[in-house]
XYZ file of N, CA and C in Angstrom:
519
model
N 0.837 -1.183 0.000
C 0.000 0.000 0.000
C 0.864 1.221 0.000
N -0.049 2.106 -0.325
C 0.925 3.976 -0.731
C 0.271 4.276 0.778
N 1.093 5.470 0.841
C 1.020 6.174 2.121
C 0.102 6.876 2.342
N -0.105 7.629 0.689
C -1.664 7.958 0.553
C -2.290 7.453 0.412
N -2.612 6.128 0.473
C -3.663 5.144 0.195
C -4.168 4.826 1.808
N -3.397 4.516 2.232
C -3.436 4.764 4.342
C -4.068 5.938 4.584
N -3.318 7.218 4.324
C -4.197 8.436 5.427
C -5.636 8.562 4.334
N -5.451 8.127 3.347
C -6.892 8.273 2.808
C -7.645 7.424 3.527
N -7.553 6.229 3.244
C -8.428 5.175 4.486
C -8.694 5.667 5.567
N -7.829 5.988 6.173
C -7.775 6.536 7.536
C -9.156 8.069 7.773
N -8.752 8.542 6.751
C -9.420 9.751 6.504
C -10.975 9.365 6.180
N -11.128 8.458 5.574
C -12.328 7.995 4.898
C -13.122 7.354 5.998
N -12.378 6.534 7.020
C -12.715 5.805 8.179
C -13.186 6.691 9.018
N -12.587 7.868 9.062
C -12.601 9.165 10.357
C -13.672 9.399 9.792
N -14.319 9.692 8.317
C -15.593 10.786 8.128
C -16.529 9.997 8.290
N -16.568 8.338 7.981
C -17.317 7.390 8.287
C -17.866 7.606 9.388
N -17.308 7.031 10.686
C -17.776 7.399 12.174
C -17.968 8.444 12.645
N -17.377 9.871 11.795
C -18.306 10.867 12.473
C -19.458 10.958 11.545
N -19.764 10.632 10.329
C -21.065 10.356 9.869
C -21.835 10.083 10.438
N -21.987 8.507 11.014
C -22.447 7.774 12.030
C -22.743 8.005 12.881
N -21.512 8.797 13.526
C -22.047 9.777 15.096
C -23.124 10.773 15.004
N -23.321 11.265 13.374
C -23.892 12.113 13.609
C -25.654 11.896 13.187
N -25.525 10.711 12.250
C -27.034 9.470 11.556
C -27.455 9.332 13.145
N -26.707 8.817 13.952
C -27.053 8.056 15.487
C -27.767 9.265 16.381
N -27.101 10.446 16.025
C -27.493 11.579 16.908
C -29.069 11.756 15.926
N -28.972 12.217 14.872
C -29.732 12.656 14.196
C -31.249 11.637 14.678
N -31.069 10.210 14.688
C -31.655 9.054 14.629
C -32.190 9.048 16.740
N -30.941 8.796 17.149
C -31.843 9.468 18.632
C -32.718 10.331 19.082
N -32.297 11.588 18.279
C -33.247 12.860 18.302
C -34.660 12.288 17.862
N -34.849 11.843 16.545
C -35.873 11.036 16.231
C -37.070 10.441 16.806
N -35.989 9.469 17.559
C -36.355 8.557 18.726
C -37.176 9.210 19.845
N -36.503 10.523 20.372
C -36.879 11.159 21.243
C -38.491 11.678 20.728
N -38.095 12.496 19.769
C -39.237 13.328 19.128
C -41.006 12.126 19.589
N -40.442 11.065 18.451
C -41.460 10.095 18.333
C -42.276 9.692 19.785
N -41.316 9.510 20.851
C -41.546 9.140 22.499
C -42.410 10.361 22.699
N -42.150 12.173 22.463
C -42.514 12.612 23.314
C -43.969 13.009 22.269
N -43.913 12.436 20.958
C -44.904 12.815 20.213
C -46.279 11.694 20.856
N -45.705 10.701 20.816
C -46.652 9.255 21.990
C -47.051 9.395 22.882
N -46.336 10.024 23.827
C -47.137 10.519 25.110
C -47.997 11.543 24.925
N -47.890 12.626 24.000
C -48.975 13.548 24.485
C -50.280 12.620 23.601
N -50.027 12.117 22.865
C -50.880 11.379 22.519
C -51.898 10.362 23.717
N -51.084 9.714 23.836
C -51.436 8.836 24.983
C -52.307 10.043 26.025
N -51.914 11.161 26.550
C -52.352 11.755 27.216
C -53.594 12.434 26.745
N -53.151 12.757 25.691
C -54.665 13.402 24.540
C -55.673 12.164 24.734
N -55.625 11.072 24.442
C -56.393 9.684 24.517
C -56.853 9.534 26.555
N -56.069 9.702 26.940
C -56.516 9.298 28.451
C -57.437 10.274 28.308
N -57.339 11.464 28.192
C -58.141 12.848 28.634
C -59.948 12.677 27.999
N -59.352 11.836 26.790
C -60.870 11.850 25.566
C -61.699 9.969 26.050
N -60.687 9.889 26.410
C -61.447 8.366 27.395
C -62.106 9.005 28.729
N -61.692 9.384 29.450
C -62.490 9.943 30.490
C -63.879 11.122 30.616
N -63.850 11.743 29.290
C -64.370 12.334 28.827
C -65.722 12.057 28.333
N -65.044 10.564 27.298
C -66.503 9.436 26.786
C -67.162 9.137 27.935
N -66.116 8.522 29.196
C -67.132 8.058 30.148
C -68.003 9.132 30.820
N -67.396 9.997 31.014
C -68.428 11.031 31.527
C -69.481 10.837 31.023
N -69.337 11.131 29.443
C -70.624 11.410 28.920
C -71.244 10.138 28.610
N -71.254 9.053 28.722
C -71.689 7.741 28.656
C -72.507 7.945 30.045
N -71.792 7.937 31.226
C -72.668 8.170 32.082
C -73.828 8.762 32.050
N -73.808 10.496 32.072
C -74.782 11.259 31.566
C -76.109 10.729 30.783
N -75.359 10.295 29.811
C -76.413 9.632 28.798
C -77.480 8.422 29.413
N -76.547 7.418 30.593
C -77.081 6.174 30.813
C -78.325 6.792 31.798
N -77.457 7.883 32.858
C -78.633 9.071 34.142
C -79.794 9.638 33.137
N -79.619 10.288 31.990
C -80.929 10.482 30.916
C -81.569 9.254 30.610
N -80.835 8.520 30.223
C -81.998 7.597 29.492
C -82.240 6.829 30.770
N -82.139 6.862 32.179
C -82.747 5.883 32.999
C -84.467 6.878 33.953
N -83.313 8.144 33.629
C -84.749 9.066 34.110
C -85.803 9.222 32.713
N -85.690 9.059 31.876
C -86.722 9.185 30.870
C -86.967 7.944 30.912
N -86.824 6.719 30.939
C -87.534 5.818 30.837
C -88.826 5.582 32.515
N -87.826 5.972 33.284
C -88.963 6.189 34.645
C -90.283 7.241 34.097
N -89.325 8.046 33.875
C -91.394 9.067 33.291
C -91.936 8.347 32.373
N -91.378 7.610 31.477
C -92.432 7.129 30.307
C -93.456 6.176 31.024
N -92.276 5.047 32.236
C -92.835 4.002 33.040
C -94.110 4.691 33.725
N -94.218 5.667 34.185
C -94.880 6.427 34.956
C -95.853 6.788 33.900
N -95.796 7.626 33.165
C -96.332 8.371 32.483
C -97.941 6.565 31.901
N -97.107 5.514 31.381
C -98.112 4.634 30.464
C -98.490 4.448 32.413
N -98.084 3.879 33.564
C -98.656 3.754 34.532
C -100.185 4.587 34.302
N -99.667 6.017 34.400
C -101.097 6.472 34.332
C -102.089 6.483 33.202
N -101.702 6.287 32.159
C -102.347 6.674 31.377
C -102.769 5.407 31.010
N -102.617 4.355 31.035
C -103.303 2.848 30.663
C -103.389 1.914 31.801
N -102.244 2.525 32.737
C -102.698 1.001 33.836
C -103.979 1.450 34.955
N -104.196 2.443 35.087
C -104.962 2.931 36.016
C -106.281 3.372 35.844
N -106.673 3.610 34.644
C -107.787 3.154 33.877
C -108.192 1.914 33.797
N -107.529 0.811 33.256
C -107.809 -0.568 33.323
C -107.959 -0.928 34.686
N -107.127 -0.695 35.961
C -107.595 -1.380 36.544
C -108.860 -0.712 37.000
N -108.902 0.800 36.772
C -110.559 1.522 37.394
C -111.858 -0.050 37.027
N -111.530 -0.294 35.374
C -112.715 -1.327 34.577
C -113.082 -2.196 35.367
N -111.928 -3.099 35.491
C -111.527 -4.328 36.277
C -111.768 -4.322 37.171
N -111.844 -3.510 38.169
C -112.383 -3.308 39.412
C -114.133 -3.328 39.149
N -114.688 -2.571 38.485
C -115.958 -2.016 38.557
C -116.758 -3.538 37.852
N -116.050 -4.121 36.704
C -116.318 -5.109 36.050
C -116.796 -6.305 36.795
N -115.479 -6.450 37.750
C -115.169 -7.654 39.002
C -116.641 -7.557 39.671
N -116.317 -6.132 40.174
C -117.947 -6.267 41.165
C -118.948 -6.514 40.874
N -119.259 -5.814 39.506
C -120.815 -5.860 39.443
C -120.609 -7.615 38.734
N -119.788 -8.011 38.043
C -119.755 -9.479 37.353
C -119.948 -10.560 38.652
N -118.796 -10.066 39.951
C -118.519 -11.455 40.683
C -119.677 -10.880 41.706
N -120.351 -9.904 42.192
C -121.007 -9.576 43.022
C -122.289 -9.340 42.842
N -122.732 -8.783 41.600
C -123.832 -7.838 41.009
C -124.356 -6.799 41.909
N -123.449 -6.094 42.439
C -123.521 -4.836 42.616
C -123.186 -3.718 41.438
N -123.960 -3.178 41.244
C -123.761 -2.128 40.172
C -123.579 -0.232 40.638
N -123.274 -0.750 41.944
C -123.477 0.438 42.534
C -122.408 0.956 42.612
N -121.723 1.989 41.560
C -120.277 2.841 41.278
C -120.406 3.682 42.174
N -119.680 4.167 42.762
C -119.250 5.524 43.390
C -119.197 6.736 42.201
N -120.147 7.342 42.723
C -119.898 8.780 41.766
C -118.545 9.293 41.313
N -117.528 9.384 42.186
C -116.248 9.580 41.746
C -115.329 9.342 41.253
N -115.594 7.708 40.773
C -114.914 6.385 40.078
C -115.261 6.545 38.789
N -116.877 6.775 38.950
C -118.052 7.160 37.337
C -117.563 8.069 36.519
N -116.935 9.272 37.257
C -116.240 10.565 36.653
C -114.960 10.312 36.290
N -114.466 9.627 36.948
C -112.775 9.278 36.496
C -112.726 8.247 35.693
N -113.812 7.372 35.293
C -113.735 6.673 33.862
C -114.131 7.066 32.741
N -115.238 8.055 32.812
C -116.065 8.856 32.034
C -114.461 9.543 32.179
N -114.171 10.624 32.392
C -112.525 11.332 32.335
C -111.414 10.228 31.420
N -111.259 9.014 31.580
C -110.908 8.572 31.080
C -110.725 8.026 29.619
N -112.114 8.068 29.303
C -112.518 7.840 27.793
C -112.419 8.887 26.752
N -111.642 9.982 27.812
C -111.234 11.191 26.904
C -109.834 11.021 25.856
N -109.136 9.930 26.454
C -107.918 9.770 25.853
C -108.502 9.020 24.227
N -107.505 9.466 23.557
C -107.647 9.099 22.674
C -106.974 7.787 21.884
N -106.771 6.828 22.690
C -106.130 5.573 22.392
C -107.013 3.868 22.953
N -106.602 2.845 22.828
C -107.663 2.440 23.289
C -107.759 2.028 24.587
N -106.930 2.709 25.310
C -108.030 3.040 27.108
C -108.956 3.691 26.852
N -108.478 4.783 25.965
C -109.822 5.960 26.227
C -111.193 5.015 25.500
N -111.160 4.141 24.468
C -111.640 3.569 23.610
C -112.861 3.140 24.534
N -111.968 1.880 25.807
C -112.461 0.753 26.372
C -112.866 1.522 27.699
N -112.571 2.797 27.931
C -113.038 3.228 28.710
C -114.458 4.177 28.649
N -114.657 4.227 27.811
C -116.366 5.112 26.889
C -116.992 3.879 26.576
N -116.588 2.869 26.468
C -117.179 1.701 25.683
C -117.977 1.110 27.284
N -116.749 1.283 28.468
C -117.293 0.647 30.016
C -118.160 1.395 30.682
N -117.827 2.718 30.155
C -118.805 3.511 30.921
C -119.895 3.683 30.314
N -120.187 3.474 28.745
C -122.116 3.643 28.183
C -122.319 2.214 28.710
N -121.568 1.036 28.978
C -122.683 0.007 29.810
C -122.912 0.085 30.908
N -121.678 1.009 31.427
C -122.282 0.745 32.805
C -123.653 1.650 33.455
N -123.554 2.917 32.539
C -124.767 3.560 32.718
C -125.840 3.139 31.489
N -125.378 2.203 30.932
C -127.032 1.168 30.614
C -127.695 0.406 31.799
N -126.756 -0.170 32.596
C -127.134 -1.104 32.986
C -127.623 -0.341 34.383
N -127.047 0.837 35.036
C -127.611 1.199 36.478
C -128.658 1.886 35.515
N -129.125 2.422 34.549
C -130.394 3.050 34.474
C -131.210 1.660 34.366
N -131.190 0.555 33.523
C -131.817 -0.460 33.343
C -131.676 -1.116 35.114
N -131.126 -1.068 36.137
C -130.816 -0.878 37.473
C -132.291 -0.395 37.978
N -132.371 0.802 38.106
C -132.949 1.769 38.438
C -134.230 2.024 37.817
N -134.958 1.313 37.116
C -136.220 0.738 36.403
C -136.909 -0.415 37.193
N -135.965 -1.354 36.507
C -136.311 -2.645 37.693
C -136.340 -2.542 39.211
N -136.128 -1.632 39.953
C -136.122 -0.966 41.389
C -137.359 -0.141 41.405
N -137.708 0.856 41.016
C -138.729 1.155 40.323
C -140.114 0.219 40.075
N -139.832 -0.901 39.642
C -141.287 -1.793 38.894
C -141.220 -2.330 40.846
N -140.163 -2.927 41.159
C -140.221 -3.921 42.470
C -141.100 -2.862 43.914
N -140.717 -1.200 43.515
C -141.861 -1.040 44.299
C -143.320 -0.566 44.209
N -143.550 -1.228 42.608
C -144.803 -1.240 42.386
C -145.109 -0.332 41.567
N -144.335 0.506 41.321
C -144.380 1.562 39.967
C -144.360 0.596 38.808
N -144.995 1.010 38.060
C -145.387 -0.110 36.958
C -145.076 0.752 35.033
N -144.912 2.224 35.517
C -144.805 3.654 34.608
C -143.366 4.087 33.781
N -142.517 3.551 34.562
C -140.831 3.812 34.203
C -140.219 3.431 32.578
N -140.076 4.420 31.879
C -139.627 4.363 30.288
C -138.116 3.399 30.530
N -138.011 2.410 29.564
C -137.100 1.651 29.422
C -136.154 2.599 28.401
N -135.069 3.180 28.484
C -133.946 3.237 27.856
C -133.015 1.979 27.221
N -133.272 1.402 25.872
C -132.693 0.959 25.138
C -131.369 1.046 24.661
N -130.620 0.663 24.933
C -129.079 0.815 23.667
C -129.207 0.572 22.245
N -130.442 -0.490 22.035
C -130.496 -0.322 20.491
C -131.681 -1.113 21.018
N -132.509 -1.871 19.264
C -133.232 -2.593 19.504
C -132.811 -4.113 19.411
N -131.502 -4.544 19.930
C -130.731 -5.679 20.094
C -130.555 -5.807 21.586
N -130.473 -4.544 22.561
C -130.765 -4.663 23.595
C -131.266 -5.376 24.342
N -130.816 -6.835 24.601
C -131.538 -8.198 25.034
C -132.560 -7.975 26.573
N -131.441 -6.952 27.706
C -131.933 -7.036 28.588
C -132.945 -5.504 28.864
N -132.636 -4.571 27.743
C -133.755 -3.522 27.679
C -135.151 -4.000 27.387
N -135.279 -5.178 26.411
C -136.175 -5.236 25.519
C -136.484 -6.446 26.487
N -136.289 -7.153 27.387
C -136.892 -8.121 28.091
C -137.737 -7.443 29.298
N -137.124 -6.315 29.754
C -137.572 -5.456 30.940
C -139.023 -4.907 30.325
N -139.027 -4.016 28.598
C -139.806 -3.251 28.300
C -141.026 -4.512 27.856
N -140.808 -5.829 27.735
C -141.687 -6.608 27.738
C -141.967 -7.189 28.842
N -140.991 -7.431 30.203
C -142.232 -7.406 31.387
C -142.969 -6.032 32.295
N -142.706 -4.911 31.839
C -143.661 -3.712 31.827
C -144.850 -3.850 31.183
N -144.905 -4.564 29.841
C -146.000 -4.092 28.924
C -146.489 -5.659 29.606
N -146.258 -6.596 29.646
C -146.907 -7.826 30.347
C -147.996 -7.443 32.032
N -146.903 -6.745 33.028
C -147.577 -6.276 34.180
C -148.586 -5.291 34.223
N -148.356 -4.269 32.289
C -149.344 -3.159 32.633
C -150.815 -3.834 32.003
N -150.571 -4.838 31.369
C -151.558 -5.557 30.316
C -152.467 -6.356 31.438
């Protein structure tokens, strides 16, 4: 080998490793950057996770109080009507008492205002039930000897109008 062929090597070797030293620096810096670019990330992400849950919560406290008013809300508006029927139904069916409380009469009659079918079955319970206490209140009537009392019909299918208005016209005959 030439002598210049040595300090060239030599020379070539030297710019090599400070190359290197400086790819490695350049390449650490990198390294660094990337780490501190991850964490705020990571931290951006913790912050927006805690955040969801918040509002997940929120959402679960809304939708558990709106489902209580709706629960509430059909409570009143269909279960408490039905059972008004059911009640009044029971009695006069399992008892034959037909004798409503005025204030029960008004709050089903009130009831048949809705427009769905409570309100439906509730206008539908209350024209029988005031068929049947006026058709009530006839036959009470004939038993104390009044023999004069106009039968109110629901139609002329009215089985038990039209049996009453034929033992009137039988007792007045």
């Amino acid at each position: 080998y030439q002598s210049e062929d040595v300090a060239a090597m030599e020379a070539a070797v030297l710019n090599i490793d400070t190359e290197g030293s400086n790819a490695s620096d350049i390449i650490d810096e990198a390294i660094e950057m990337n780490r501190a670019a991850a964490e705020e990330k990571v931290a951006s992400n913790m912050g927006l996770a805690r955040a969801t849950t918040i509002l997940e919560i929120v959402v679960v406290v809304i939708g558990s109080v709106f489902a209580s008013i709706c629960i509430t809300s059909i409570s009143n508006v269909i279960a408490k009507p039905m059972e008004r029927i059911m009640h009044n139904a029971q009695q006069g069916g399992e008892t034959g008492n037909m004798d409503v409380n005025e204030d029960e009469r008004a709050q089903i009659k009130e009831d048949a205002n809705y427009r769905d079918e409570t309100g439906q079955t509730s206008k539908a319970f209350a024209v029988m039930m005031d068929s049947l206490i006026g058709k009530s209140k006839v036959l009470q009537r004939v038993s104390e000897g009044d023999l004069t009392p106009e039968v109110e019909k629901s139609s002329e299918q009215d089985t038990l109008g039209v049996a009453i208005e034929l033992m009137l016209d039988n007792l007045n005959n």
